[in-house]
Amino acid sequence: MNRRDFLKNCAVAAGGFALSSCAAAAEGLVLSNKTLESRIGAKRPNIIFILADDLGYGDLSCYGATKVSTPNIDRIAEEGMRFTDAHTPSAVCSPTRYGVLTGRYCWRTRLKSGVCLPNDPLLIDTKRMTVASLLKSVGYTTGCVGKWHLGFGERGPDWNGELKPGPLEIGFDYYFGVPVSNNWPPFVYVENHHVVGRLQNEIIKVIGTGKDQPILPKRNPEKLALVQTDKAVKFIERSKDEPFFLYLAPCNVHEPHTPNEKFKNTSKAGIYGDFIKELDWTVNEVTKTLDRLNLTDNTLLIVTSDNGAITTGTSADYIAKPENSTGMEYGHRPNGLLRGQKADIWEGGHRVPFIARWPGKIRPGTISDELTCLTDLIATCAVIVGKELPDNAGEDSYNILPALLGEKLNKPIREAIVHHSGAGMFAIRQGPWKLIPRRGSGGFTKPVRYKPKPGEPAGQLYNMANDLGETNNVWSQHPKIVKRLTKLLVKYREEGHSRPLRRK
Ligand code: CA
């Protein structure tokens, strides 16, 4: 179907969602073509995507933190754009990472709740297009440094042999980092297909989640950020002469909070604040490298997080395990004024900092209230490199380039966004309305879910325009909105995609 036929089909589509999807797609095509030619130019930019771990909406000083300052990340916001309504596709690690790399909601895969366990197989189908394979196909050098947490192998990882398939089989030329999560075994680094420093005849074995197994002496937690940052810098240095894509996933600020000695006592929010300072240092090492190699102007740099911060626990917990503190005893608010925390369906679980800098393209010091999702990376990259996504890739990805370039839009880029909690609870957001079909947090905040009493609303409906803290459930007052959003959520779940496809 050519573009004219496509628009004609849109025009005759009968009402409702089909029409609005087509219209949005048509508008997006017009905008992207125009902007591509006139604003981006022919030179392909380097793309660096920094995905922090468990960094909350209130953890950076450019998002309102007062007990910890993040001058280096703040400077990127001053030189670029800061988003206020950006969301992770899940409120926990692995499913968000799946969504970032594939542009598809993870609940469409076998992983319907929780995260990948240490012995889980690779979650991404090696035949599926990823951001890395897309960019590699047009000549980019692609690197993945940091936390992987998406499994290895067809039936699970062989820690003593080849860890394959893994990052290198889904489009990355290079991988170095922590294979699972910084708090889960095996406590090793993996480089490309192998555990780093495994001795001959040594057997590395993880039983279950392995939480009680001893730490192997192959990774010093207080050097995690230093080691991974160094690998990221070296990747940039050796890729400087060609367009490159770096997916950098620091372990900061997931617990245990283990800042290096040189960052201790550098914040007013305890060890958690110090761990954020270390993240700010990592980001600065990256930007310093770009400056030194004269790459800053031709690099799209994004800094964001994979889910909200954890805020459970009491002062007693902090005393027992200070490395798990989230600085609240010092008055720090990791998720700002949002309700809930990591894993929850409420905003604290998935609304995150999102900062983008691209000198000469993104206007400095700008703020965008556009509703976006981290799954949008692949569609945005596709437009940047002049490729059209096939229908079997990036099924939940929208091109956010018009927002980045500050285009005046007469409607939101996304028709809607689906949120998903750690326990597998859904929500859908469209315009100001956020519908959660069930009661409870769906995550770490108790109760996770419960049956409403007779006469109580069956689910939750919030107006995000005037109730950011999700304090006023207006489900019973707006039955038509409840019905409409419920129908849209069912449609997205059943159809296998939420972006308009080229053809059906
Ligand atoms: Ca996380």
Coordinates of C-alpha atoms and ligand atoms in Angstrom, one line a residue:
M1 CA 0.0 0.0 0.0
N2 CA 1.4 3.4 -0.9
R3 CA 0.9 6.5 1.2
R4 CA -2.0 7.8 -0.8
D5 CA -3.9 4.5 -0.5
F6 CA -3.1 4.4 3.1
L7 CA -4.6 7.8 3.7
K8 CA -7.6 6.9 1.6
N9 CA -8.1 3.8 3.7
C10 CA -7.9 6.0 6.8
A11 CA -10.5 8.3 5.4
V12 CA -13.0 5.5 4.9
A13 CA -12.2 3.7 8.2
A14 CA -15.4 3.6 10.2
G15 CA -15.1 5.8 13.3
G16 CA -13.6 5.0 16.7
F17 CA -10.1 3.8 17.3
A18 CA -9.3 2.7 13.8
L19 CA -9.8 6.2 12.5
S20 CA -7.8 7.9 15.2
S21 CA -4.9 5.4 14.8
C22 CA -4.7 6.0 11.1
A23 CA -4.9 9.8 11.5
A24 CA -2.1 9.8 14.0
A25 CA 0.0 7.6 11.8
A26 CA -0.6 9.8 8.8
E27 CA 0.3 12.9 10.8
G28 CA 3.4 11.2 12.1
L29 CA 4.6 10.3 8.6
V30 CA 4.2 13.8 7.3
L31 CA 6.0 15.2 10.3
S32 CA 8.8 12.7 10.2
N33 CA 9.5 13.1 6.5
K34 CA 9.6 16.9 6.8
T35 CA 11.7 16.9 10.0
L36 CA 14.1 14.3 8.7
E37 CA 15.0 16.4 5.6
S38 CA 14.9 19.8 7.1
R39 CA 16.1 19.3 10.7
I40 CA 18.2 16.2 11.0
G41 CA 20.3 16.3 7.9
A42 CA 21.9 13.3 6.2
K43 CA 24.6 12.7 8.8
R44 CA 23.6 9.8 11.1
P45 CA 24.1 10.7 14.8
N46 CA 25.7 8.5 17.4
I47 CA 23.0 7.3 19.9
I48 CA 23.7 6.7 23.6
F49 CA 20.9 5.4 25.8
I50 CA 21.8 5.4 29.5
L51 CA 19.3 3.3 31.5
A52 CA 19.8 3.7 35.2
D53 CA 18.4 1.1 37.5
D54 CA 15.6 1.9 40.0
L55 CA 16.2 5.6 39.7
G56 CA 13.0 7.4 40.8
Y57 CA 11.2 10.5 39.5
G58 CA 12.5 12.5 42.5
D59 CA 16.1 11.3 42.6
L60 CA 17.7 14.0 40.4
S61 CA 18.1 17.6 41.3
C62 CA 16.7 18.7 37.9
Y63 CA 13.5 16.8 39.0
G64 CA 13.3 18.5 42.4
A65 CA 15.7 16.5 44.6
T66 CA 17.2 18.7 47.3
K67 CA 19.2 16.3 49.4
V68 CA 21.3 15.1 46.5
S69 CA 22.6 17.2 43.7
T70 CA 23.3 15.8 40.2
P71 CA 25.0 18.7 38.4
N72 CA 26.2 16.6 35.5
I73 CA 22.8 15.1 34.6
D74 CA 21.2 18.5 35.2
R75 CA 23.6 20.0 32.7
I76 CA 22.3 17.6 30.0
A77 CA 18.8 18.8 30.8
E78 CA 20.0 22.4 30.5
E79 CA 21.5 21.6 27.1
G80 CA 18.6 19.5 26.0
M81 CA 15.0 18.5 26.9
R82 CA 13.5 17.2 30.1
F83 CA 10.3 15.1 29.9
T84 CA 7.8 15.2 32.7
D85 CA 5.5 12.4 31.6
A86 CA 7.8 9.6 30.4
H87 CA 7.1 6.0 31.5
T88 CA 8.7 2.7 31.6
P89 CA 6.7 -0.1 29.9
S90 CA 6.9 -2.1 33.2
A91 CA 7.5 -1.2 36.8
V92 CA 10.3 -3.7 37.1
C93 CA 13.7 -4.5 35.5
S94 CA 13.6 -7.2 32.9
P95 CA 10.3 -6.4 31.2
T96 CA 11.3 -2.8 30.8
R97 CA 14.6 -3.8 29.3
Y98 CA 12.8 -6.1 26.9
G99 CA 10.6 -3.2 25.9
V100 CA 13.4 -0.7 25.4
L101 CA 15.3 -3.0 23.1
T102 CA 12.4 -4.4 21.1
G103 CA 9.7 -1.6 21.2
R104 CA 7.2 -4.2 22.3
Y105 CA 5.4 -4.6 25.6
C106 CA 7.0 -7.6 27.5
W107 CA 3.6 -8.9 28.7
R108 CA 3.2 -10.1 25.1
T109 CA 6.0 -12.6 25.8
R110 CA 6.2 -15.6 28.2
L111 CA 7.2 -13.2 31.0
K112 CA 3.8 -12.1 32.4
S113 CA 5.0 -10.9 35.8
G114 CA 8.2 -10.4 37.8
V115 CA 11.7 -10.5 36.2
C116 CA 14.1 -13.0 34.6
L117 CA 15.8 -15.3 37.2
P118 CA 19.5 -16.1 37.0
N119 CA 19.1 -19.4 35.1
D120 CA 16.4 -18.2 32.7
P121 CA 16.9 -18.4 28.9
L122 CA 17.2 -15.4 26.7
L123 CA 13.9 -13.6 26.7
I124 CA 14.3 -11.9 23.3
D125 CA 13.6 -14.0 20.2
T126 CA 16.8 -13.8 18.1
K127 CA 14.8 -13.4 14.9
R128 CA 13.1 -10.3 16.3
M129 CA 14.4 -6.8 15.3
T130 CA 15.9 -4.9 18.1
V131 CA 17.2 -1.3 18.4
A132 CA 20.7 -2.8 18.1
S133 CA 20.0 -5.0 15.1
L134 CA 18.2 -2.1 13.3
L135 CA 21.1 0.3 13.8
K136 CA 23.7 -2.4 13.0
S137 CA 21.9 -3.1 9.7
V138 CA 22.5 0.5 8.6
G139 CA 26.2 0.5 9.6
Y140 CA 26.2 1.4 13.3
T141 CA 28.7 -0.2 15.7
T142 CA 26.6 -1.4 18.6
G143 CA 27.7 -1.9 22.2
C144 CA 25.9 -3.0 25.4
V145 CA 27.6 -2.2 28.7
G146 CA 26.2 -2.9 32.1
K147 CA 23.2 -4.8 33.5
W148 CA 21.7 -7.3 31.1
H149 CA 19.0 -9.2 33.1
L150 CA 17.4 -10.6 30.0
G151 CA 18.7 -14.2 30.2
F152 CA 21.1 -16.2 28.2
G153 CA 21.0 -19.4 26.1
E154 CA 18.1 -21.2 24.4
R155 CA 17.3 -23.2 27.5
G156 CA 19.2 -21.1 30.1
P157 CA 22.8 -19.9 30.6
D158 CA 25.9 -22.2 30.6
W159 CA 27.9 -20.2 33.1
N160 CA 30.9 -22.5 32.5
G161 CA 30.8 -22.4 28.7
E162 CA 29.4 -20.1 26.0
L163 CA 26.6 -17.7 27.1
K164 CA 24.8 -17.9 23.8
P165 CA 22.4 -16.7 22.5
G166 CA 22.7 -13.4 24.4
P167 CA 23.3 -9.7 23.6
L168 CA 25.6 -10.5 20.6
E169 CA 22.8 -12.6 19.0
I170 CA 20.2 -9.8 19.2
G171 CA 22.3 -7.2 17.4
F172 CA 25.2 -6.0 19.7
D173 CA 28.8 -6.2 18.5
Y174 CA 30.1 -6.0 22.0
Y175 CA 28.9 -6.8 25.5
F176 CA 30.4 -6.3 28.9
G177 CA 28.6 -6.2 32.2
V178 CA 26.6 -7.7 35.1
P179 CA 24.6 -10.6 33.7
V180 CA 21.6 -10.5 36.1
S181 CA 21.2 -7.9 38.8
N182 CA 23.8 -6.5 41.2
N183 CA 22.1 -8.3 44.1
W184 CA 21.7 -11.7 42.4
P185 CA 24.3 -14.3 41.6
P186 CA 26.4 -15.2 39.9
F187 CA 28.5 -12.3 41.1
V188 CA 30.7 -12.1 38.0
Y189 CA 31.1 -10.0 34.9
V190 CA 30.4 -11.3 31.5
E191 CA 32.3 -10.2 28.4
N192 CA 30.7 -11.1 25.0
H193 CA 30.1 -14.9 25.5
H194 CA 32.0 -15.7 28.6
V195 CA 32.3 -15.2 32.4
V196 CA 35.3 -13.0 33.0
G197 CA 38.1 -14.6 35.1
R198 CA 36.6 -18.1 35.3
L199 CA 39.4 -20.4 36.4
Q200 CA 40.1 -23.7 34.6
N201 CA 37.9 -26.4 36.0
E202 CA 36.0 -23.9 38.1
I203 CA 32.3 -24.7 38.3
I204 CA 29.9 -21.7 38.6
K205 CA 26.5 -22.8 39.5
V206 CA 23.4 -20.9 40.6
I207 CA 20.7 -22.8 42.4
G208 CA 17.2 -21.2 42.0
T209 CA 17.5 -17.5 42.6
G210 CA 20.7 -18.2 44.5
K211 CA 20.1 -15.4 47.0
D212 CA 21.8 -17.2 49.8
Q213 CA 24.9 -18.3 47.9
P214 CA 28.2 -16.8 48.7
I215 CA 29.7 -14.0 46.6
L216 CA 32.3 -15.3 44.2
P217 CA 35.4 -13.1 44.3
K218 CA 35.1 -11.9 40.7
R219 CA 33.4 -8.6 41.3
N220 CA 33.9 -6.0 43.9
P221 CA 30.5 -4.3 44.4
E222 CA 32.2 -1.0 45.3
K223 CA 34.0 -1.0 41.9
L224 CA 31.0 -1.9 39.8
A225 CA 30.4 1.6 38.4
L226 CA 34.1 2.3 37.9
V227 CA 34.6 -0.9 35.9
Q228 CA 31.5 -0.6 33.8
T229 CA 32.0 3.1 33.1
D230 CA 35.5 2.4 31.9
K231 CA 34.2 -0.2 29.5
A232 CA 31.7 2.3 28.2
V233 CA 34.3 5.0 27.7
K234 CA 36.6 2.5 25.9
F235 CA 33.7 1.4 23.6
I236 CA 33.1 5.1 22.6
E237 CA 36.8 5.6 22.0
R238 CA 37.2 2.7 19.7
S239 CA 33.9 3.5 17.8
K240 CA 34.5 7.2 17.4
D241 CA 35.1 7.1 13.6
E242 CA 31.7 5.6 12.7
P243 CA 28.2 6.0 13.9
F244 CA 27.7 4.0 17.1
F245 CA 24.9 3.0 19.4
L246 CA 25.8 2.5 23.1
Y247 CA 23.2 1.0 25.4
L248 CA 24.7 1.7 28.9
A249 CA 22.9 0.2 31.8
P250 CA 24.5 1.1 35.1
C251 CA 23.6 -0.8 38.3
N252 CA 23.1 2.5 40.2
V253 CA 20.8 2.9 42.1
H254 CA 19.5 -0.7 42.6
E255 CA 20.2 -2.1 46.1
P256 CA 22.6 -3.0 47.6
H257 CA 23.8 0.6 47.5
T258 CA 27.5 0.3 47.2
P259 CA 29.1 3.5 46.1
N260 CA 32.9 3.6 45.7
E261 CA 34.8 5.1 48.5
K262 CA 35.3 8.4 46.6
F263 CA 31.5 9.0 46.5
K264 CA 30.8 8.3 50.2
N265 CA 29.5 11.3 52.1
T266 CA 29.1 13.4 49.0
S267 CA 25.3 13.8 49.4
K268 CA 22.9 14.7 52.1
A269 CA 20.8 11.5 51.6
G270 CA 23.1 8.9 53.0
I271 CA 24.5 6.0 51.1
Y272 CA 21.6 6.1 48.6
G273 CA 22.3 9.7 47.7
D274 CA 26.0 8.8 47.4
F275 CA 25.1 6.0 44.9
I276 CA 23.1 8.6 42.9
K277 CA 26.2 10.9 42.9
E278 CA 28.2 7.9 41.5
L279 CA 25.6 7.6 38.7
D280 CA 26.0 11.4 38.0
W281 CA 29.8 10.8 37.8
T282 CA 29.3 8.0 35.2
V283 CA 27.2 10.2 33.0
N284 CA 29.8 12.9 33.3
E285 CA 32.5 10.4 32.2
V286 CA 30.5 9.7 29.1
T287 CA 29.9 13.4 28.2
K288 CA 33.5 14.2 28.9
T289 CA 34.5 11.5 26.5
L290 CA 32.2 12.9 23.9
D291 CA 33.7 16.4 24.3
R292 CA 37.3 15.1 24.2
L293 CA 36.6 13.2 21.0
N294 CA 34.6 16.0 19.4
L295 CA 31.5 13.9 19.2
T296 CA 29.1 15.9 21.3
D297 CA 27.4 17.7 18.5
N298 CA 26.6 14.6 16.6
T299 CA 25.3 12.5 19.4
L300 CA 21.8 11.9 20.7
L301 CA 22.2 11.3 24.4
I302 CA 19.3 10.0 26.5
V303 CA 19.4 9.4 30.3
T304 CA 16.5 7.6 31.9
S305 CA 15.6 4.8 34.3
D306 CA 14.1 1.3 34.0
N307 CA 11.5 1.8 36.8
G308 CA 10.7 3.9 39.8
A309 CA 12.6 3.7 43.2
I310 CA 11.9 1.4 46.0
T311 CA 10.5 3.2 49.1
T312 CA 9.3 0.3 51.3
G313 CA 10.9 -0.3 54.6
T314 CA 11.1 1.5 57.9
S315 CA 13.9 3.1 59.8
A316 CA 14.5 -0.2 61.6
D317 CA 15.2 -1.8 58.2
Y318 CA 17.7 0.8 57.4
I319 CA 19.6 0.3 60.7
A320 CA 19.6 -3.4 60.1
K321 CA 20.7 -3.1 56.4
P322 CA 22.1 0.4 55.8
E323 CA 23.0 -0.6 52.2
N324 CA 19.3 -0.8 51.5
S325 CA 18.4 2.7 52.6
T326 CA 16.8 5.0 50.1
G327 CA 17.6 8.2 51.9
M328 CA 14.1 8.9 53.2
E329 CA 15.3 9.1 56.7
Y330 CA 17.2 12.2 55.5
G331 CA 14.1 13.7 54.0
H332 CA 14.9 12.5 50.5
R333 CA 11.8 11.6 48.3
P334 CA 13.0 9.1 45.7
N335 CA 9.8 9.2 43.7
G336 CA 9.0 12.9 44.4
L337 CA 5.3 13.5 45.0
L338 CA 4.2 10.4 43.1
R339 CA 2.2 7.6 44.7
G340 CA 3.7 4.2 45.2
Q341 CA 7.1 2.8 44.2
K342 CA 9.0 0.3 42.1
A343 CA 6.7 -2.6 40.9
D344 CA 3.5 -0.6 41.6
I345 CA 0.9 0.2 38.9
W346 CA 0.8 3.7 40.4
E347 CA 3.0 6.5 39.0
G348 CA 5.9 5.8 41.5
G349 CA 6.4 2.5 39.7
H350 CA 6.9 3.7 36.2
R351 CA 7.0 7.5 35.7
V352 CA 10.7 8.2 35.4
P353 CA 13.2 11.0 34.6
F354 CA 13.9 11.2 30.9
I355 CA 16.4 13.6 29.5
A356 CA 17.5 14.0 25.9
R357 CA 20.3 16.1 24.4
W358 CA 21.2 16.5 20.7
P359 CA 22.9 19.9 20.1
G360 CA 21.5 21.8 17.2
K361 CA 18.4 19.5 17.0
I362 CA 16.9 19.6 20.5
R363 CA 16.4 23.2 21.8
P364 CA 18.4 23.7 25.0
G365 CA 16.6 24.1 28.3
T366 CA 13.2 22.8 27.1
I367 CA 10.6 20.8 28.9
S368 CA 8.2 18.4 27.2
D369 CA 4.9 17.2 28.8
E370 CA 4.4 14.7 25.9
L371 CA 3.2 11.3 27.1
T372 CA 6.0 8.8 26.1
C373 CA 7.1 5.3 26.8
L374 CA 10.6 3.8 26.7
T375 CA 9.4 1.4 24.0
D376 CA 9.4 4.4 21.7
L377 CA 13.2 4.2 21.2
I378 CA 13.1 1.8 18.2
A379 CA 10.5 3.8 16.2
T380 CA 12.4 7.0 16.9
C381 CA 15.7 5.5 15.9
A382 CA 14.1 4.0 12.7
V383 CA 13.0 7.5 11.6
I384 CA 16.4 9.0 12.5
V385 CA 18.2 6.5 10.2
G386 CA 15.5 6.7 7.5
K387 CA 14.1 3.1 7.9
E388 CA 10.5 2.1 8.2
L389 CA 9.7 -0.5 10.9
P390 CA 8.2 -3.7 9.5
D391 CA 4.9 -4.7 11.1
N392 CA 6.5 -7.5 13.1
A393 CA 8.9 -5.1 15.0
G394 CA 8.3 -2.4 17.5
E395 CA 4.6 -3.2 17.9
D396 CA 4.3 -0.8 20.8
S397 CA 6.7 1.9 19.6
Y398 CA 5.9 5.5 18.5
N399 CA 8.3 7.9 16.9
I400 CA 8.8 10.7 19.5
L401 CA 11.1 12.8 17.2
P402 CA 8.4 15.5 16.7
A403 CA 8.5 16.0 20.5
L404 CA 12.3 16.1 20.6
L405 CA 12.4 18.6 17.8
G406 CA 9.8 20.8 19.5
E407 CA 7.3 20.5 16.7
K408 CA 3.9 22.0 17.5
L409 CA 1.5 19.1 17.5
N410 CA -2.3 19.3 17.6
K411 CA -2.7 16.0 19.3
P412 CA -0.6 13.6 21.4
I413 CA 2.0 11.4 19.6
R414 CA 0.6 8.3 21.3
E415 CA -3.0 7.2 21.1
A416 CA -2.5 5.8 24.6
I417 CA 0.0 3.9 26.8
V418 CA -0.2 0.7 28.7
H419 CA 1.3 0.4 32.1
H420 CA 2.2 -2.9 33.7
S421 CA 3.2 -3.7 37.3
G422 CA 5.6 -6.2 38.8
A423 CA 2.7 -8.6 39.8
G424 CA 1.3 -8.3 36.3
M425 CA -1.5 -5.7 36.9
F426 CA -2.4 -3.6 33.9
A427 CA -3.3 0.1 33.5
I428 CA -4.0 2.3 30.5
R429 CA -3.5 6.0 30.2
Q430 CA -5.0 8.2 27.5
G431 CA -4.8 12.0 27.8
P432 CA -5.4 12.9 31.5
W433 CA -7.2 9.6 32.2
K434 CA -5.6 6.6 33.8
L435 CA -7.6 3.5 34.2
I436 CA -6.5 0.5 36.5
P437 CA -9.1 -2.2 36.1
R438 CA -8.4 -3.7 39.5
R439 CA -7.9 -2.5 43.1
G440 CA -4.5 -2.5 44.9
S441 CA -0.9 -1.5 44.0
G442 CA -0.1 -4.5 41.8
G443 CA 3.5 -4.2 43.2
F444 CA 5.5 -3.8 46.4
T445 CA 3.0 -1.5 48.2
K446 CA 0.5 -3.5 50.3
P447 CA -2.2 -4.6 49.6
V448 CA -1.1 -5.8 46.2
R449 CA -4.6 -6.5 45.1
Y450 CA -8.0 -7.0 46.8
K451 CA -11.6 -7.5 46.1
P452 CA -13.7 -4.4 46.6
K453 CA -16.5 -4.5 49.1
P454 CA -20.1 -4.4 47.7
G455 CA -20.8 -0.9 46.5
E456 CA -17.1 0.1 46.1
P457 CA -15.7 0.8 42.6
A458 CA -14.3 -2.4 40.9
G459 CA -11.2 -0.6 39.7
Q460 CA -9.4 2.8 39.8
L461 CA -9.7 5.8 37.6
Y462 CA -7.6 8.9 38.1
N463 CA -7.5 12.3 36.4
M464 CA -3.7 12.9 36.1
A465 CA -4.2 16.5 35.0
N466 CA -5.4 17.5 38.5
D467 CA -4.5 14.5 40.6
L468 CA -0.9 13.5 40.0
G469 CA -0.8 11.8 43.4
E470 CA -3.7 9.4 42.5
T471 CA -5.6 10.3 45.7
N472 CA -9.1 10.6 44.2
N473 CA -10.6 7.5 42.6
V474 CA -13.3 8.8 40.2
W475 CA -14.2 5.4 38.7
S476 CA -17.9 5.6 39.7
Q477 CA -18.3 9.2 38.4
H478 CA -17.2 8.4 34.8
P479 CA -18.7 5.1 33.6
K480 CA -18.3 6.1 29.9
I481 CA -14.5 6.7 30.3
V482 CA -14.2 3.5 32.2
K483 CA -15.9 1.6 29.4
R484 CA -13.9 3.3 26.6
L485 CA -10.5 2.7 28.2
T486 CA -11.4 -0.8 29.2
K487 CA -12.3 -1.5 25.5
L488 CA -9.0 0.0 24.2
L489 CA -6.9 -2.0 26.7
V490 CA -8.6 -5.2 25.6
K491 CA -8.1 -4.2 21.9
Y492 CA -4.3 -3.6 22.5
R493 CA -3.9 -6.9 24.4
E494 CA -5.8 -9.0 21.8
E495 CA -4.4 -7.4 18.6
G496 CA -0.7 -7.9 19.5
H497 CA 0.2 -4.3 18.8
S498 CA -0.7 -0.8 20.0
R499 CA 0.9 1.3 17.2
P500 CA -0.8 1.6 13.8
L501 CA 0.6 -1.0 11.4
R502 CA 1.4 -0.3 7.8
R503 CA -1.0 -3.0 6.5
K504 CA -3.2 -5.6 8.0
Ligands
CA1 CA 15.2 -1.8 38.0

